Amino acid sequence: MPISQSPFGEFEGQPVELYTLENDNGVVVKITTYGGTITSIVTPDKNGNTSDIVCGFDTLEGYFADEYKTNSPYFGCLVGRYAARIKDGQFTVDGQQHQVATNDGPNHLHGGVRGFDKRVWSVEGTSEDNESVSLTLSLDSVDGEESFPGNLKVVVQYRLTNDNEIQIQYQAETDKATPVSLTNHTYFNLNGFKDKVLDHVLQLDSDRYLVPDETNVPVGEEAEVAGTAADFTRPKRIGDAFDELPLGFEHFYAFNKPVGTLAKVAEVHEPTTGRKLEVMSTEPGTLFYTGRYTSDNLKRESGDQFGQFRAFCIETSKYPNGPNIEGAPKSVLHPGEKYDETTVYKISWA
């Protein structure tokens, strides 16, 4: 199982590299050191046809085009220091209140103005054997960066296996108490962008979601999904919910499984190609997002058309606004603790 590296451009005087991971079944995953971003996942379908199933670009310039910067969809990147929103950009740890950037209306979003997605990650190493190939990246986030407390050392490993699993392991340590929630923001379309994702069939291991306030950030209330359009406890076509939810989904679902255990939390099936995406995670929940804000003017250089409802995200993470929600699991990392979470995306076709 090979892994290869090639130049991908330059950012702020730093060289940016592109790593290509390939398994024995024709699955090819491309990751750039800019933002630790998954730029491409190519897989076969049930008829042996291959296509790219994620949003991204084949050149670094694509991530700096005016349309992309204006829309800011975070295609495929590693998100941190804290994924999703923090209410009013404020939180208190160790008795001290902190104010971070409000880059999404009145709220903080995805690490701020210069989050982990806008940094060049260092390559810690690569490995390859008969069963898997891996790429390990690291990032140092200094005390006060984006106004977060603590020097934070982050290590993320991407591993592609011959079982068609893309395993992502997140590890971090800090010298001051600080909110940490790391995720990958890949957008999937299992039909290869031939159409929107409304005919995809989803099942989630969750019977409740966090209710957002008027500024679209959870503050502690939860709602049961039973009897609502948001219920995916049994397999259901995503588009069936759009009569009641015309803007689709930007819901954070709390998983039913015990926090910290690696278990299957989601499955998505696309009937025409036979592709299936299974998600396993140690995280307490996920943001399920169907791209309501994604610009229809975005497309890959090859012509793959992105846009509203043309892809979905399953962003496993800590609770949005977790530092401000009583009982939110593991939203703050303390000195001496090790942040260690894993999410697995397994692809199949039949």
Coordinates of C-alpha atoms in Angstrom, one line a residue:
M1 CA 0.0 0.0 0.0
P2 CA 1.8 3.1 -1.2
I3 CA 2.0 6.7 0.0
S4 CA 3.5 9.4 -2.0
Q5 CA 4.3 13.1 -1.6
S6 CA 4.3 16.0 -4.0
P7 CA 4.6 19.9 -3.8
F8 CA 1.3 21.6 -3.5
G9 CA 2.4 25.3 -3.4
E10 CA 3.4 27.8 -0.8
F11 CA 1.6 29.6 2.0
E12 CA 3.1 32.5 3.9
G13 CA 6.6 31.5 2.7
Q14 CA 6.1 27.9 3.9
P15 CA 6.0 25.0 1.4
V16 CA 2.8 23.1 1.3
E17 CA 2.8 19.4 0.5
L18 CA 0.2 17.0 -0.8
Y19 CA 0.2 13.3 0.4
T20 CA -1.6 10.6 -1.6
L21 CA -2.6 7.4 0.3
E22 CA -3.8 4.5 -1.7
N23 CA -5.0 1.0 -0.7
D24 CA -5.3 -2.3 -2.6
N25 CA -9.0 -1.7 -3.4
G26 CA -8.7 1.4 -5.5
V27 CA -9.5 3.9 -2.7
V28 CA -7.3 7.0 -3.0
V29 CA -7.1 9.7 -0.3
K30 CA -5.3 13.0 -0.8
I31 CA -4.3 15.2 2.2
T32 CA -2.5 18.5 2.1
T33 CA -0.4 20.0 5.0
Y34 CA -2.4 23.2 4.6
G35 CA -5.1 22.9 7.2
G36 CA -4.5 19.1 7.3
T37 CA -7.1 19.1 4.6
I38 CA -8.5 16.1 2.8
T39 CA -8.7 17.4 -0.7
S40 CA -10.0 14.2 -2.4
I41 CA -11.3 10.7 -1.8
V42 CA -11.7 8.6 -4.9
T43 CA -13.5 5.2 -4.6
P44 CA -15.1 2.7 -6.9
D45 CA -18.9 2.1 -7.0
K46 CA -20.9 -1.2 -7.4
N47 CA -20.3 -1.1 -11.1
G48 CA -16.5 -0.5 -10.8
N49 CA -16.7 3.1 -11.8
T50 CA -14.6 5.5 -9.8
S51 CA -15.3 9.0 -8.8
D52 CA -14.4 11.6 -6.1
I53 CA -16.9 11.6 -3.3
V54 CA -15.8 14.7 -1.3
C55 CA -15.7 18.5 -1.9
G56 CA -12.2 19.9 -2.5
F57 CA -9.8 21.3 -5.0
D58 CA -6.9 19.9 -7.0
T59 CA -4.7 23.0 -6.5
L60 CA -3.9 25.1 -3.4
E61 CA -5.2 28.1 -5.3
G62 CA -8.7 26.7 -5.1
Y63 CA -8.7 27.3 -1.4
F64 CA -7.8 31.0 -1.9
A65 CA -10.2 31.9 -4.7
D66 CA -12.5 34.8 -3.8
E67 CA -15.6 32.8 -4.0
Y68 CA -14.2 30.2 -1.6
K69 CA -12.9 32.7 0.9
T70 CA -16.2 34.6 0.8
N71 CA -18.3 31.5 1.3
S72 CA -15.8 29.8 3.7
P73 CA -17.2 26.3 3.7
Y74 CA -14.2 24.7 5.4
F75 CA -13.9 21.9 2.8
G76 CA -12.1 18.8 4.3
C77 CA -10.0 20.7 6.9
L78 CA -8.9 20.0 10.4
V79 CA -10.9 22.3 12.7
G80 CA -9.6 23.7 16.0
R81 CA -8.9 24.9 18.6
Y82 CA -12.7 24.5 19.2
A83 CA -15.1 23.2 16.5
A84 CA -18.5 24.8 15.9
R85 CA -19.8 27.8 17.8
I86 CA -19.0 29.3 21.2
K87 CA -21.8 31.6 22.4
D88 CA -20.7 35.3 22.2
G89 CA -17.1 34.1 21.9
Q90 CA -17.0 33.8 25.7
F91 CA -16.1 31.1 28.2
T92 CA -14.7 30.8 31.7
V93 CA -12.0 28.3 32.7
D94 CA -10.3 28.1 36.1
G95 CA -12.3 31.1 37.2
Q96 CA -11.1 33.4 34.4
Q97 CA -13.3 34.6 31.6
H98 CA -11.9 34.7 28.1
Q99 CA -13.1 36.5 25.0
V100 CA -12.3 35.0 21.6
A101 CA -13.1 36.2 18.1
T102 CA -16.7 36.5 17.1
N103 CA -16.4 35.5 13.5
D104 CA -19.9 34.2 12.9
G105 CA -22.3 36.9 13.8
P106 CA -22.1 37.4 17.6
N107 CA -20.5 33.9 18.1
H108 CA -17.1 32.3 17.7
L109 CA -16.8 29.6 15.0
H110 CA -14.3 26.9 14.2
G111 CA -11.3 28.3 16.0
G112 CA -11.6 31.9 15.0
V113 CA -10.2 34.1 12.3
R114 CA -7.0 32.0 11.9
G115 CA -8.0 28.6 13.1
F116 CA -6.1 25.3 12.6
D117 CA -7.6 25.1 9.1
K118 CA -5.5 28.1 8.0
R119 CA -2.2 26.8 9.3
V120 CA 0.5 24.7 7.6
W121 CA 0.8 21.5 9.7
S122 CA 4.2 19.8 10.2
V123 CA 4.7 16.2 9.0
E124 CA 5.7 14.0 12.0
G125 CA 6.0 10.9 9.7
T126 CA 4.5 8.4 7.4
S127 CA 4.2 4.6 7.4
E128 CA 3.2 1.9 5.0
D129 CA 2.8 -1.8 5.3
N130 CA 0.6 -4.6 3.7
E131 CA -2.5 -3.5 5.7
S132 CA -2.4 0.3 5.9
V133 CA -0.7 3.6 5.1
S134 CA -0.6 6.6 7.4
L135 CA 0.3 10.2 7.6
T136 CA 0.9 11.9 11.0
L137 CA 0.7 15.7 11.3
S138 CA 1.3 18.0 14.2
L139 CA 0.6 21.7 15.1
D140 CA 1.7 23.9 18.0
S141 CA -0.9 26.4 19.1
V142 CA 0.8 28.9 21.5
D143 CA -0.7 30.4 24.6
G144 CA -3.0 33.3 23.6
E145 CA -3.4 32.3 19.9
E146 CA -6.8 33.4 18.8
S147 CA -7.1 34.4 22.5
F148 CA -7.3 30.8 23.8
P149 CA -5.3 30.0 26.9
G150 CA -2.5 27.5 27.0
N151 CA 0.2 26.1 24.8
L152 CA -1.5 23.3 22.9
K153 CA 0.4 20.5 21.1
V154 CA -1.8 18.7 18.6
V155 CA -1.0 15.5 16.7
V156 CA -3.4 14.0 14.1
Q157 CA -2.9 10.7 12.3
Y158 CA -4.7 9.8 9.1
R159 CA -4.6 6.1 8.3
L160 CA -6.1 4.3 5.3
T161 CA -6.5 0.6 5.6
N162 CA -7.3 -2.3 3.2
D163 CA -10.7 -2.5 4.9
N164 CA -11.4 0.9 3.3
E165 CA -11.3 2.6 6.6
I166 CA -10.1 6.2 6.9
Q167 CA -9.1 6.4 10.6
I168 CA -8.5 9.8 12.1
Q169 CA -6.8 9.9 15.6
Y170 CA -6.7 13.2 17.4
Q171 CA -4.3 13.8 20.3
A172 CA -3.5 17.0 22.2
E173 CA -1.9 18.2 25.4
T174 CA -1.9 21.6 27.1
D175 CA -0.2 23.5 29.9
K176 CA -3.3 25.5 30.9
A177 CA -6.9 24.6 31.0
T178 CA -8.4 25.3 27.6
P179 CA -11.4 24.4 25.5
V180 CA -10.5 21.8 22.8
S181 CA -12.7 20.2 20.2
L182 CA -11.1 18.8 17.1
T183 CA -12.9 17.6 14.0
N184 CA -12.5 17.0 10.3
H185 CA -14.9 19.0 8.1
T186 CA -15.1 16.8 5.0
Y187 CA -18.2 17.1 2.8
F188 CA -19.4 13.8 1.3
N189 CA -21.5 13.0 -1.8
L190 CA -21.6 9.3 -2.4
N191 CA -23.1 9.7 -5.9
G192 CA -19.9 11.5 -7.0
F193 CA -21.7 14.9 -7.3
K194 CA -24.1 13.7 -10.0
D195 CA -26.9 15.1 -8.0
K196 CA -27.8 16.5 -4.5
V197 CA -27.6 14.2 -1.5
L198 CA -31.4 14.1 -0.9
D199 CA -31.6 10.5 -2.0
H200 CA -28.9 9.3 0.4
V201 CA -30.3 7.2 3.2
L202 CA -29.1 8.0 6.7
Q203 CA -29.2 6.2 10.1
L204 CA -27.8 7.9 13.3
D205 CA -27.3 6.3 16.7
S206 CA -29.0 9.3 18.4
D207 CA -32.4 10.0 19.9
R208 CA -31.8 13.7 20.7
Y209 CA -30.2 16.8 19.4
L210 CA -29.1 20.1 21.0
V211 CA -31.5 22.9 20.4
P212 CA -29.9 26.1 19.1
D213 CA -30.9 29.6 20.3
E214 CA -31.9 32.5 18.0
T215 CA -28.2 32.9 17.0
N216 CA -27.9 29.3 16.0
V217 CA -25.8 28.1 19.0
P218 CA -26.9 25.5 21.6
V219 CA -27.1 26.7 25.2
G220 CA -28.1 23.5 27.0
E221 CA -31.6 22.5 25.9
E222 CA -32.1 19.1 24.2
A223 CA -34.9 17.8 22.1
E224 CA -36.0 14.3 21.4
V225 CA -36.1 13.3 17.8
A226 CA -39.0 10.8 18.1
G227 CA -41.9 11.9 15.8
T228 CA -39.9 14.7 14.2
A229 CA -38.3 15.2 10.8
A230 CA -34.9 15.0 12.6
D231 CA -35.4 11.4 13.5
F232 CA -32.8 9.1 11.9
T233 CA -32.9 6.3 14.5
R234 CA -34.0 4.1 11.6
P235 CA -32.7 4.4 8.0
K236 CA -34.5 7.3 6.2
R237 CA -34.0 9.2 3.0
I238 CA -32.5 12.6 3.9
G239 CA -34.8 14.4 1.5
D240 CA -37.9 13.1 3.2
A241 CA -37.2 15.6 6.0
F242 CA -37.0 18.6 3.7
D243 CA -40.8 19.2 3.6
E244 CA -40.6 20.2 7.2
L245 CA -37.0 21.4 7.2
P246 CA -36.6 23.2 3.8
L247 CA -33.1 24.5 4.8
G248 CA -32.0 21.0 5.7
F249 CA -29.8 20.1 8.6
E250 CA -27.3 21.8 10.8
H251 CA -28.2 19.7 13.9
F252 CA -25.8 18.5 16.6
Y253 CA -26.9 15.0 17.6
A254 CA -25.8 13.5 20.9
F255 CA -24.9 9.9 20.6
N256 CA -26.6 7.1 22.6
K257 CA -23.4 5.2 23.2
P258 CA -21.1 5.8 26.2
V259 CA -18.8 8.7 25.8
G260 CA -15.2 7.7 25.0
T261 CA -16.0 4.3 23.5
L262 CA -15.4 3.6 19.9
A263 CA -18.7 2.5 18.3
K264 CA -20.6 2.8 15.1
V265 CA -22.6 6.1 15.2
A266 CA -23.8 6.6 11.6
E267 CA -24.4 4.9 8.3
V268 CA -25.2 6.6 5.0
H269 CA -26.1 4.6 1.8
E270 CA -26.5 5.9 -1.7
P271 CA -28.7 3.6 -3.8
T272 CA -27.6 4.3 -7.4
T273 CA -23.9 3.7 -6.8
G274 CA -24.2 1.2 -3.9
R275 CA -21.7 3.2 -1.9
K276 CA -22.0 3.1 1.9
L277 CA -20.3 5.3 4.5
E278 CA -20.1 3.9 8.0
V279 CA -18.9 6.2 10.8
M280 CA -17.4 5.0 14.1
S281 CA -16.3 7.5 16.8
T282 CA -15.3 7.9 20.4
E283 CA -16.8 11.4 20.4
P284 CA -20.0 12.3 22.3
G285 CA -21.9 13.6 19.2
T286 CA -21.8 15.0 15.7
L287 CA -22.9 17.9 13.7
F288 CA -24.9 16.6 10.8
Y289 CA -24.9 19.3 8.1
T290 CA -26.3 19.3 4.6
G291 CA -24.6 22.4 3.2
R292 CA -27.4 25.0 3.4
Y293 CA -24.8 27.8 3.1
T294 CA -22.5 26.2 0.5
S295 CA -22.2 28.4 -2.6
D296 CA -23.5 26.9 -5.9
N297 CA -20.6 28.8 -7.6
L298 CA -18.0 26.4 -6.1
K299 CA -16.7 23.4 -8.2
R300 CA -13.7 21.3 -8.5
E301 CA -11.3 22.0 -11.3
S302 CA -12.5 18.8 -13.0
G303 CA -16.0 20.2 -13.1
D304 CA -17.6 18.4 -10.0
Q305 CA -20.3 20.8 -9.0
F306 CA -20.6 21.7 -5.3
G307 CA -23.3 23.8 -3.7
Q308 CA -26.3 23.8 -1.5
F309 CA -27.5 20.3 -0.5
R310 CA -24.9 18.7 -2.8
A311 CA -22.9 17.2 0.1
F312 CA -23.2 16.4 3.8
C313 CA -20.9 16.5 6.8
I314 CA -20.7 14.2 9.8
E315 CA -18.5 16.3 12.0
T316 CA -17.9 14.2 15.2
S317 CA -16.8 16.4 18.1
K318 CA -17.5 17.8 21.5
Y319 CA -20.7 19.7 22.1
P320 CA -20.9 23.1 20.3
N321 CA -20.6 25.8 23.0
G322 CA -19.5 23.0 25.3
P323 CA -17.5 25.2 27.8
N324 CA -20.8 27.0 28.5
I325 CA -23.1 24.0 28.8
E326 CA -23.3 22.3 32.2
G327 CA -22.5 18.6 31.9
A328 CA -21.1 18.8 28.3
P329 CA -18.6 16.0 28.2
K330 CA -14.9 16.7 28.0
S331 CA -15.2 20.2 26.5
V332 CA -12.2 21.5 28.5
L333 CA -8.7 19.9 28.4
H334 CA -6.6 20.3 31.6
P335 CA -2.8 20.1 32.1
G336 CA -1.8 16.5 32.7
E337 CA -4.7 15.1 30.7
K338 CA -4.4 13.7 27.2
Y339 CA -6.9 14.5 24.5
D340 CA -7.3 11.2 22.6
E341 CA -10.2 10.7 20.2
T342 CA -10.8 8.7 17.1
T343 CA -13.2 8.8 14.2
V344 CA -13.3 6.3 11.4
Y345 CA -15.0 6.7 8.0
K346 CA -15.4 3.3 6.4
I347 CA -16.4 3.2 2.7
S348 CA -17.9 0.2 0.9
W349 CA -19.8 -0.5 -2.4
A350 CA -22.1 -3.3 -3.3

